[in-house]
Coordinates of C-alpha atoms and ligand atoms in Angstrom, one line a residue:
X1 CA -9.7 -6.2 44.1
X2 CA -8.0 -5.9 41.2
X3 CA -7.9 -2.6 39.3
X4 CA -7.0 -1.9 35.6
X5 CA -7.0 1.0 33.7
X6 CA -8.2 0.7 30.0
X7 CA -8.0 3.8 27.2
X8 CA -10.9 3.0 24.9
X9 CA -10.5 4.7 21.7
X10 CA -13.9 4.1 20.0
X11 CA -12.9 5.8 16.6
X12 CA -15.0 6.5 13.5
X13 CA -17.7 5.1 11.6
X14 CA -19.2 1.7 13.5
X15 CA -16.2 2.3 16.0
X16 CA -18.2 3.8 18.9
X17 CA -21.4 1.6 18.3
X18 CA -19.0 -1.5 18.6
X19 CA -17.1 -0.1 21.3
X20 CA -19.9 1.1 23.5
X21 CA -21.2 -2.6 23.5
X22 CA -17.7 -4.2 23.9
X23 CA -17.4 -2.0 27.2
X24 CA -20.5 -3.1 28.8
X25 CA -19.3 -6.4 28.3
X26 CA -16.0 -5.6 29.8
X27 CA -17.4 -3.9 32.6
X28 CA -20.1 -6.5 33.6
X29 CA -17.2 -9.3 33.4
X30 CA -15.3 -7.6 35.6
X31 CA -17.8 -6.9 38.2
X32 CA -18.5 -11.0 38.0
X33 CA -15.1 -11.9 38.3
X34 CA -13.7 -9.4 41.0
X35 CA -11.9 -6.8 38.8
X36 CA -12.5 -3.5 38.4
X37 CA -12.0 -1.3 35.4
X38 CA -11.3 2.5 35.2
X39 CA -12.1 3.6 31.3
X40 CA -10.6 6.5 29.9
X41 CA -12.0 7.1 26.5
X42 CA -10.0 9.7 24.2
X43 CA -10.2 10.7 20.8
X44 CA -8.4 8.8 18.0
X45 CA -8.5 9.1 14.2
X46 CA -11.2 11.1 12.1
X47 CA -12.9 12.2 15.0
X48 CA -9.7 13.3 16.9
X49 CA -8.8 15.2 13.4
X50 CA -12.2 16.9 13.6
X51 CA -11.6 17.9 17.0
X52 CA -7.8 18.6 17.2
X53 CA -6.4 18.8 14.1
X54 CA -4.1 15.6 14.4
X55 CA -5.4 11.7 14.3
X56 CA -3.2 10.8 17.1
X57 CA -3.1 13.6 19.8
X58 CA -0.1 13.3 22.2
X59 CA -2.8 13.1 25.6
X60 CA -4.2 9.9 23.3
X61 CA -0.8 8.2 23.0
X62 CA 0.4 9.2 26.6
X63 CA -2.8 8.2 28.1
X64 CA -2.7 4.6 26.3
X65 CA 1.1 4.1 27.3
X66 CA 0.4 4.6 31.0
X67 CA -2.7 2.2 30.7
X68 CA -2.6 -1.5 31.5
X69 CA -4.2 -2.0 27.9
X70 CA -6.0 -0.2 25.1
X71 CA -9.0 -1.0 23.2
X72 CA -9.8 0.6 19.7
X73 CA -12.9 0.0 17.6
X74 CA -11.9 1.4 14.2
X75 CA -10.9 4.7 12.3
X76 CA -11.2 6.0 8.8
X77 CA -13.9 7.4 6.4
X78 CA -14.7 8.6 3.4
X79 CA -14.7 12.2 4.8
X80 CA -10.4 12.2 5.5
X81 CA -9.5 10.0 2.5
X82 CA -7.8 12.8 0.6
X83 CA -6.1 14.5 3.7
X84 CA -2.6 14.6 3.3
X85 CA -1.0 11.7 4.7
X86 CA -0.1 13.0 8.2
X87 CA -3.5 13.8 8.7
X88 CA -5.3 10.6 7.9
X89 CA -7.0 8.4 10.4
X90 CA -4.5 5.5 9.2
X91 CA -1.5 7.4 10.2
X92 CA -2.9 7.9 13.5
X93 CA -3.3 4.1 13.6
X94 CA 0.4 3.2 12.4
X95 CA 1.4 6.0 14.9
X96 CA -0.5 4.4 17.7
X97 CA 0.9 0.9 17.2
X98 CA 4.6 2.1 16.7
X99 CA 4.3 4.2 20.0
X100 CA 2.9 1.4 21.7
X101 CA 5.5 -0.8 20.2
X102 CA 3.2 -3.7 19.7
X103 CA 5.3 -5.8 17.0
X104 CA 3.5 -8.7 17.1
X105 CA -0.4 -9.0 15.8
X106 CA -2.3 -11.8 16.9
X107 CA -5.1 -12.7 14.5
X108 CA -7.1 -15.7 15.1
X109 CA -9.2 -17.6 12.5
X110 CA -11.7 -20.2 14.4
X111 CA -15.0 -21.3 12.0
X112 CA -17.1 -21.9 15.1
X113 CA -19.7 -24.8 14.6
X114 CA -22.5 -22.3 14.8
X115 CA -21.6 -20.6 11.8
X116 CA -20.4 -23.1 9.3
X117 CA -23.3 -22.1 7.6
X118 CA -22.3 -18.4 7.1
X119 CA -18.7 -19.4 5.9
X120 CA -18.8 -18.5 1.4
X121 CA -16.9 -22.0 1.8
X122 CA -18.4 -25.1 1.4
X123 CA -18.9 -26.8 4.8
X124 CA -16.6 -29.4 4.8
X125 CA -14.0 -27.0 3.5
X126 CA -14.5 -24.6 6.6
X127 CA -15.8 -26.9 9.4
X128 CA -13.3 -27.3 12.2
X129 CA -10.6 -24.4 10.8
X130 CA -8.7 -23.3 13.5
X131 CA -5.9 -21.1 12.5
X132 CA -3.8 -18.3 13.7
X133 CA -2.1 -15.4 11.6
X134 CA 1.0 -13.9 13.5
X135 CA 1.2 -10.6 11.7
X136 CA 4.5 -8.5 12.1
X137 CA 2.9 -4.9 12.9
X138 CA 5.4 -2.2 13.2
X139 CA 7.9 -2.8 10.3
X140 CA 7.8 -3.6 7.0
X141 CA 6.4 -1.5 3.8
X142 CA 3.9 0.3 6.5
X143 CA 7.3 2.3 7.7
X144 CA 10.3 1.4 5.6
X145 CA 11.9 4.4 4.2
X146 CA 12.8 5.8 1.6
X147 CA 9.1 6.5 0.6
X148 CA 7.1 9.0 -1.0
X149 CA 6.8 10.6 -4.3
X150 CA 9.2 11.7 -6.6
X151 CA 10.7 11.8 -10.1
X152 CA 12.5 9.4 -11.9
X153 CA 15.6 10.0 -14.5
X154 CA 13.2 10.4 -17.1
X155 CA 11.4 13.2 -15.1
X156 CA 8.1 11.2 -15.0
X157 CA 6.5 11.2 -11.4
X158 CA 7.0 8.3 -9.2
X159 CA 5.8 7.0 -6.1
X160 CA 7.6 4.8 -4.0
X161 CA 7.5 2.7 -0.8
X162 CA 10.2 0.2 0.8
X163 CA 9.8 -3.1 2.1
X164 CA 12.7 -3.3 4.7
X165 CA 13.3 -5.6 8.1
X166 CA 16.2 -5.8 10.4
X167 CA 17.1 -8.8 11.4
X168 CA 15.6 -8.2 15.0
X169 CA 12.6 -7.4 13.6
X170 CA 12.1 -10.8 11.8
X171 CA 13.7 -12.6 14.7
X172 CA 11.4 -11.3 17.6
X173 CA 8.2 -12.2 15.4
X174 CA 9.3 -15.1 14.8
X175 CA 10.2 -16.2 18.0
X176 CA 6.5 -15.2 19.1
X177 CA 5.1 -17.4 16.2
X178 CA 6.7 -20.2 17.2
X179 CA 5.8 -19.7 20.7
X180 CA 2.3 -19.3 19.7
X181 CA 2.6 -22.7 17.3
X182 CA 4.0 -24.4 20.4
X183 CA 0.9 -23.7 22.4
X184 CA -1.4 -24.8 19.5
X185 CA -0.7 -27.8 16.8
X186 CA 3.4 -27.3 16.6
X187 CA 3.1 -26.3 12.9
X188 CA 4.2 -23.0 12.0
X189 CA 4.2 -22.1 8.0
X190 CA 5.9 -18.5 7.2
X191 CA 4.7 -16.9 4.3
X192 CA 7.1 -14.7 2.1
X193 CA 7.4 -14.0 -1.4
X194 CA 11.2 -15.2 -1.4
X195 CA 10.9 -15.9 -5.2
X196 CA 11.0 -12.5 -6.2
X197 CA 11.6 -9.7 -3.4
X198 CA 14.8 -8.5 -3.0
X199 CA 18.0 -9.8 -4.7
X200 CA 20.8 -10.4 -2.5
X201 CA 24.2 -10.8 -2.6
X202 CA 26.8 -11.2 -5.6
X203 CA 27.3 -14.7 -7.4
X204 CA 30.2 -16.1 -5.7
X205 CA 33.2 -17.1 -8.3
X206 CA 34.3 -20.7 -7.7
X207 CA 37.5 -22.5 -8.6
X208 CA 37.3 -25.4 -11.4
X209 CA 37.8 -28.4 -10.1
X210 CA 37.2 -28.0 -6.4
X211 CA 35.2 -29.8 -4.6
X212 CA 32.6 -27.3 -2.7
X213 CA 30.1 -27.8 -0.1
X214 CA 27.1 -25.5 -0.4
X215 CA 24.7 -24.8 2.3
X216 CA 21.6 -23.3 1.1
X217 CA 18.9 -21.9 3.2
X218 CA 16.0 -22.0 1.1
X219 CA 13.7 -25.0 -0.2
X220 CA 14.5 -27.2 -3.0
X221 CA 13.3 -24.8 -5.7
X222 CA 15.1 -22.0 -4.7
X223 CA 18.1 -23.9 -4.3
X224 CA 18.5 -25.0 -7.7
X225 CA 17.9 -21.4 -8.6
X226 CA 20.7 -20.4 -6.3
X227 CA 22.9 -22.6 -7.4
X228 CA 22.4 -21.7 -11.0
X229 CA 23.0 -17.9 -9.9
X230 CA 26.2 -18.9 -8.1
X231 CA 27.6 -21.1 -10.5
X232 CA 25.8 -19.9 -14.0
X233 CA 24.7 -23.7 -14.4
X234 CA 22.1 -25.7 -13.6
X235 CA 23.4 -29.0 -12.9
X236 CA 25.1 -30.2 -9.9
X237 CA 28.1 -32.0 -11.6
X238 CA 29.5 -29.7 -14.6
X239 CA 32.9 -28.7 -15.6
X240 CA 34.6 -31.1 -12.7
X241 CA 32.8 -29.0 -9.9
X242 CA 31.7 -31.5 -7.7
X243 CA 29.0 -30.0 -5.6
X244 CA 28.1 -31.4 -2.3
X245 CA 24.6 -29.5 -1.5
X246 CA 23.2 -29.7 1.8
X247 CA 19.3 -29.4 1.9
X248 CA 17.5 -26.7 4.3
X249 CA 17.0 -29.7 6.5
X250 CA 20.2 -31.1 6.8
X251 CA 21.9 -27.4 7.1
X252 CA 23.7 -26.3 10.3
X253 CA 25.9 -23.7 9.1
X254 CA 29.8 -23.7 9.8
X255 CA 31.4 -26.5 7.7
X256 CA 30.4 -25.2 4.2
X257 CA 32.7 -23.4 1.7
X258 CA 29.7 -21.5 0.3
X259 CA 26.4 -20.5 2.0
X260 CA 24.1 -19.4 -0.6
X261 CA 21.3 -16.9 0.8
X262 CA 21.3 -15.0 -2.5
X263 CA 17.4 -14.4 -3.2
X264 CA 16.8 -12.7 -0.5
X265 CA 13.2 -12.4 1.0
X266 CA 15.0 -15.0 1.6
X267 CA 15.9 -12.5 4.3
X268 CA 12.8 -13.0 6.2
X269 CA 13.1 -16.7 5.2
X270 CA 16.7 -17.2 6.5
X271 CA 15.9 -15.5 9.7
X272 CA 12.8 -17.3 10.5
X273 CA 15.0 -20.8 9.5
X274 CA 17.8 -19.5 11.9
X275 CA 15.5 -18.8 14.9
X276 CA 13.7 -22.3 14.1
X277 CA 16.8 -24.4 15.7
X278 CA 15.2 -22.8 19.0
X279 CA 12.1 -24.5 18.8
X280 CA 13.0 -28.2 17.5
X281 CA 9.4 -29.5 18.3
X282 CA 7.8 -27.2 15.9
X283 CA 7.6 -28.0 12.5
X284 CA 8.2 -25.2 10.1
X285 CA 7.1 -24.8 6.3
X286 CA 7.5 -22.0 4.0
X287 CA 5.2 -20.6 1.7
X288 CA 4.9 -18.2 -1.3
X289 CA 2.3 -15.7 -0.4
X290 CA 0.4 -16.0 -3.4
X291 CA 0.0 -19.8 -3.0
X292 CA -0.9 -19.3 0.4
X293 CA -4.0 -16.7 -0.7
X294 CA -4.9 -19.7 -2.9
X295 CA -4.4 -22.6 -0.4
X296 CA -6.6 -20.6 2.5
X297 CA -9.6 -21.1 0.4
X298 CA -8.7 -24.4 -1.4
X299 CA -7.9 -26.2 2.1
X300 CA -8.0 -24.0 5.3
X301 CA -7.0 -26.7 7.7
X302 CA -4.0 -27.5 6.4
X303 CA -2.8 -24.5 8.5
X304 CA -2.3 -23.9 12.6
X305 CA -0.1 -21.0 12.9
X306 CA 1.1 -18.6 9.8
X307 CA 3.7 -15.9 10.3
X308 CA 4.1 -13.4 7.9
X309 CA 5.2 -9.7 7.2
X310 CA 2.9 -6.5 7.7
X311 CA 1.2 -6.3 4.6
X312 CA 0.6 -10.1 4.1
X313 CA -0.8 -10.5 7.3
X314 CA -3.1 -7.7 6.5
X315 CA -4.1 -9.2 3.4
X316 CA -4.0 -13.0 4.2
X317 CA -6.3 -12.3 7.8
X318 CA -9.2 -10.5 5.6
X319 CA -9.3 -13.6 3.6
X320 CA -9.1 -15.9 6.6
X321 CA -11.6 -13.9 8.4
X322 CA -14.1 -14.9 5.4
X323 CA -13.7 -18.2 5.9
X324 CA -15.2 -17.8 9.6
X325 CA -18.3 -16.3 8.1
X326 CA -17.5 -12.5 8.3
X327 CA -14.8 -10.2 9.1
X328 CA -17.3 -9.1 11.7
X329 CA -16.2 -12.2 13.8
X330 CA -12.5 -11.6 13.9
X331 CA -10.4 -10.0 16.8
X332 CA -7.1 -9.2 17.2
X333 CA -4.3 -8.6 19.9
X334 CA -1.3 -6.3 19.3
X335 CA 1.7 -6.9 21.8
X336 CA 5.0 -5.7 22.1
X337 CA 7.9 -6.9 24.6
X338 CA 6.8 -4.8 27.4
X339 CA 4.1 -2.1 28.5
X340 CA 0.2 -2.3 27.3
X341 CA -1.2 -4.2 24.3
X342 CA -3.6 -2.9 21.8
X343 CA -7.1 -4.7 21.1
X344 CA -9.0 -4.1 17.9
X345 CA -11.3 -6.1 15.7
X346 CA -9.4 -6.6 12.4
X347 CA -12.0 -4.8 10.2
X348 CA -12.4 -1.2 9.6
X349 CA -15.0 1.4 10.3
X350 CA -17.4 0.0 7.9
X351 CA -18.5 4.0 6.8
X352 CA -21.4 2.1 4.6
X353 CA -23.4 0.8 7.7
X354 CA -22.2 3.2 10.3
X355 CA -25.1 4.9 12.5
X356 CA -27.5 1.9 11.2
X357 CA -27.3 -0.4 14.3
X358 CA -26.2 -3.1 11.4
X359 CA -22.7 -3.8 12.9
X360 CA -21.6 -6.8 14.5
X361 CA -19.9 -6.1 17.6
X362 CA -18.8 -10.1 18.2
X363 CA -15.3 -9.2 16.7
X364 CA -14.7 -6.7 19.3
X365 CA -16.3 -8.4 22.3
X366 CA -13.8 -11.0 21.2
X367 CA -11.1 -8.7 21.6
X368 CA -11.9 -7.7 24.8
X369 CA -11.6 -11.3 25.5
X370 CA -8.2 -11.2 24.2
X371 CA -7.4 -8.0 26.0
X372 CA -8.1 -10.1 29.5
X373 CA -6.2 -13.1 28.3
X374 CA -3.1 -11.6 26.6
X375 CA -3.3 -8.1 28.1
X376 CA -4.3 -8.8 31.5
X377 CA -3.7 -12.6 32.1
X378 CA -7.3 -12.5 33.2
X379 CA -8.1 -15.9 31.8
X380 CA -11.3 -17.1 33.2
X381 CA -13.0 -13.7 32.9
X382 CA -11.8 -14.1 29.2
X383 CA -13.3 -17.6 28.9
X384 CA -16.6 -16.2 30.3
X385 CA -16.8 -13.6 27.6
X386 CA -16.0 -16.2 24.7
X387 CA -18.7 -18.9 26.5
X388 CA -21.1 -15.8 26.2
X389 CA -20.5 -15.2 22.6
X390 CA -21.1 -18.7 22.0
X391 CA -24.2 -18.8 23.7
X392 CA -25.6 -16.1 21.9
X393 CA -24.9 -17.4 19.0
X394 CA -26.5 -21.3 20.3
X395 CA -29.4 -19.1 20.8
X396 CA -29.4 -18.2 17.1
X397 CA -28.7 -14.4 17.1
X398 CA -27.4 -13.1 14.1
X399 CA -26.4 -9.6 12.9
X400 CA -27.1 -9.2 9.0
X401 CA -23.4 -10.2 8.0
X402 CA -23.8 -13.7 9.6
X403 CA -27.3 -14.5 9.3
X404 CA -28.5 -17.6 7.7
X405 CA -32.0 -18.9 7.3
X406 CA -33.9 -19.7 10.4
X407 CA -32.1 -17.7 13.0
X408 CA -33.0 -14.2 14.7
X409 CA -31.7 -11.3 13.0
X410 CA -30.6 -8.4 15.2
X411 CA -28.7 -5.4 15.3
X412 CA -25.4 -4.4 17.2
X413 CA -27.0 -3.1 20.4
X414 CA -29.6 -6.2 20.6
X415 CA -26.8 -8.8 20.1
X416 CA -24.5 -6.8 22.9
X417 CA -27.5 -7.4 25.5
X418 CA -27.7 -11.1 24.5
X419 CA -24.2 -11.5 25.3
X420 CA -24.5 -9.2 28.4
X421 CA -27.1 -11.4 29.3
X422 CA -25.0 -14.9 28.8
X423 CA -22.1 -13.5 30.6
X424 CA -24.5 -12.8 33.6
X425 CA -26.2 -16.1 33.5
X426 CA -23.1 -18.2 33.3
X427 CA -22.4 -20.3 36.8
X428 CA -18.8 -19.4 38.0
X429 CA -16.4 -22.0 37.8
X430 CA -16.1 -23.8 40.7
Ligands
NAD501 P1 -13.8 -2.4 6.3 O1 -13.5 -3.5 7.3 O2 -14.3 -1.2 7.4 O3 -15.4 -2.9 5.6 C1 -15.4 -3.9 4.7 C2 -16.9 -4.5 4.4 O4 -16.9 -5.2 5.7 C3 -18.1 -3.3 4.0 O5 -18.9 -3.9 3.6 C4 -18.4 -3.4 5.9 O6 -19.5 -3.1 6.0 C5 -18.1 -4.8 6.2 N1 -18.1 -4.6 7.8 C6 -16.7 -4.4 8.6 N2 -16.9 -4.4 9.7 C7 -18.2 -5.2 10.0 C8 -19.2 -5.1 11.1 N3 -18.5 -5.6 12.4 N4 -20.1 -5.9 11.1 C9 -20.5 -5.8 9.7 N5 -20.1 -5.6 8.9 C10 -18.7 -5.3 8.7 O7 -12.8 -2.2 5.0 P2 -12.9 -0.9 4.1 O8 -14.2 -0.5 3.5 O9 -12.1 -1.2 3.1 O10 -12.5 0.5 5.1 C11 -13.3 1.4 5.4 C12 -12.6 2.2 6.4 O11 -12.0 1.8 7.3 C13 -11.0 2.7 5.6 O12 -11.1 4.4 5.8 C14 -10.0 2.0 6.1 O13 -8.9 2.6 6.3 C15 -10.8 2.0 7.4 N6 -10.2 0.6 8.1 C16 -9.6 0.6 9.4 C17 -9.0 -0.4 10.1 C18 -9.0 -0.2 11.7 O14 -9.4 0.7 12.5 N7 -8.2 -1.2 12.3 C19 -9.3 -1.6 9.3 C20 -9.5 -1.5 8.2 C21 -10.1 -0.6 7.7
IPM502 C1 -5.9 -3.2 9.9 C2 -5.9 -2.0 8.8 C3 -5.0 -1.1 9.1 C4 -3.6 -1.7 8.6 C5 -5.1 0.3 7.8 C6 -6.5 0.4 8.7 C7 -3.9 1.3 8.5 O1 -6.4 -2.2 7.3 O2 -5.8 -3.2 10.7 O3 -6.0 -4.5 9.2 O4 -3.7 -1.9 7.4 O5 -3.2 -2.1 9.3
MN503 MN1 -6.4 -4.5 7.4

């Protein structure tokens, strides 16, 4: 039979509670599907700090790298909040993601019919939502340099971080997103802040009375601004300039006199737009992040696949989770070009409910399903777990965060036991 080694990192707070349940689910599913798992449990986060003095011990990272997949609970807690940066649990998590080179973070937000009443949004808004956030995970402001605390020209103390993306980083996450959208409803929305971030190239000087063809790699509103920046004028026919402006859709590249890529979170947008030519079957749109945050609660069903940078993806996925009823429902898969993937719920260590058997283990159990599907290619076993989760919900079992009237309130352990029963009860597919 098949055998896989799984590095298990319970972490802090509710981490050990949800991991214990999820590990049992993985073990039982494996035994029913003819898959054997060797688990190696390693310290990580605050508990590793207490034990070894660092948030990600070398042994933990090398074990993770040598395994077939990594399962993480959650890290962090009040106790370590005031530690210097290199001694924070969160730093350990960033080091782990960087060390495993898992640049693509898939965070699906699906409103299950069983949980429509748990959403804080109206039934007709939440019902049927099924979207995927593709979050860039190893770049952007989380890792950009320069960063730190310093002094400005007036002698005042300043804190600074840098949002920086290399073209290869945007290109590869864009490709993952297009591939993801291709397998879904073929609609990709790239979320950025191209209207504000990173003012790029110097305005181009143009000769009077020359007919220019200008290719603009931006949507219409940004286009006008870009032309204004370039020519110092708003109109498209002024002072003898004749402009032939190509829209984004028509933009091919090559025959233009000027290509404006001036306002450059544009850079993100430019790269995603360039990669789009490889995926003509996927419909690409762009949205500013503030609007996206609003649209997610106004009409979330407009979204299929969303691709965005590290920090916007962090924020938007927490927001999207609440549409589904609770952050305790959202799993994630973090994948690189090769090597083991990292699988974890999107929520944190929930110190406010830690140790009370109140945590919802379903986000972690669903992360185990993603581990099987995306990490090991074991789709049948993954399906078994997903079905078991639906089954437990169908029977009315609810942890506090997704509880609604008429259901059975259970703790973390009991929810886990119900999922285990459902994993066991399923008749294997013929
Ligand atoms: P959090 O996600 O831990 O908790 C936010 C709220 O959601 C809390 O009220 C919590 O009780 C609730 N919640 C979260 N998961 C739940 C679950 N499974 N079931 C029921 N309720 C749940 O976010 P926070 O409070 O901002 O952060 C707490 C700590 O976790 C911080 O140290 C933070 O840095 C860390 N954190 C870690 C991760 C991670 O390990 N990937 C993610 C986010 C935050
Ligand atoms: C997450 C968390 C982490 C992040 C923190 C704990 C570093 O919020 O996994 O979403 O910001 O990526
Ligand atoms: Mn987060």
